[in-house]
XYZ file of C-alpha atoms in Angstrom:
52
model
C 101.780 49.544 70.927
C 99.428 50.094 68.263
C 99.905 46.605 66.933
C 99.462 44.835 69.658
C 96.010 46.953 70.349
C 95.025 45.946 66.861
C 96.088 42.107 67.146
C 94.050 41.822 70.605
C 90.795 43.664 69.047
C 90.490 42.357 66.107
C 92.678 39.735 65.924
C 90.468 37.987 63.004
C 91.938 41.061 60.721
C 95.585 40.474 61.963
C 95.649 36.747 61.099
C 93.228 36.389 58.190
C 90.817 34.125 60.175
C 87.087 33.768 58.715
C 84.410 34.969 60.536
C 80.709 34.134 59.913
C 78.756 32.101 62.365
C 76.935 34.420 64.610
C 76.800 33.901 68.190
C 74.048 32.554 70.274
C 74.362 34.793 73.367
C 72.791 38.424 73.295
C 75.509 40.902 72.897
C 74.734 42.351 69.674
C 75.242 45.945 70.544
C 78.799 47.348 69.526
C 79.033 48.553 72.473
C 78.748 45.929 75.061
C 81.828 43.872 75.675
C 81.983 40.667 73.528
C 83.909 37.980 75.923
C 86.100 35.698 73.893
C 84.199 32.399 74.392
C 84.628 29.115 72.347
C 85.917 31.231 69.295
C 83.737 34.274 69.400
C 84.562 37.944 68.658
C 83.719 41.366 67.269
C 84.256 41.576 63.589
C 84.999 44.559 61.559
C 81.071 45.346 61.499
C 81.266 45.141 65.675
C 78.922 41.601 65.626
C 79.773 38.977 67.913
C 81.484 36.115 65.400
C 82.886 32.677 65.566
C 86.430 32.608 64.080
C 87.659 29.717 62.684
């Protein structure tokens, strides 16, 4: 259960993918949800990402 929390949250982590470009929409608060969009997620730091 764990796992499978951890893949879908920060799935970047679980499968070594790079994450760098910033996104263009305004969600940088950790807090507000980050819809995965064209590649884009929370990184460790909790900023919105593109993950290639």
């Amino acid at each position: 259960m764990c796992l499978i929390f951890f893949i879908i949250v920060y799935p970047q982590l679980a499968f070594g993918k790079v994450c760098f470009q910033p996104c263009p929409r305004m969600c940088k608060s950790p807090q507000c949800q980050c819809p995965t969009h064209k590649g884009f997620r929370r990184d460790k730091k909790g900023d919105c990402v593109r993950c290639d």
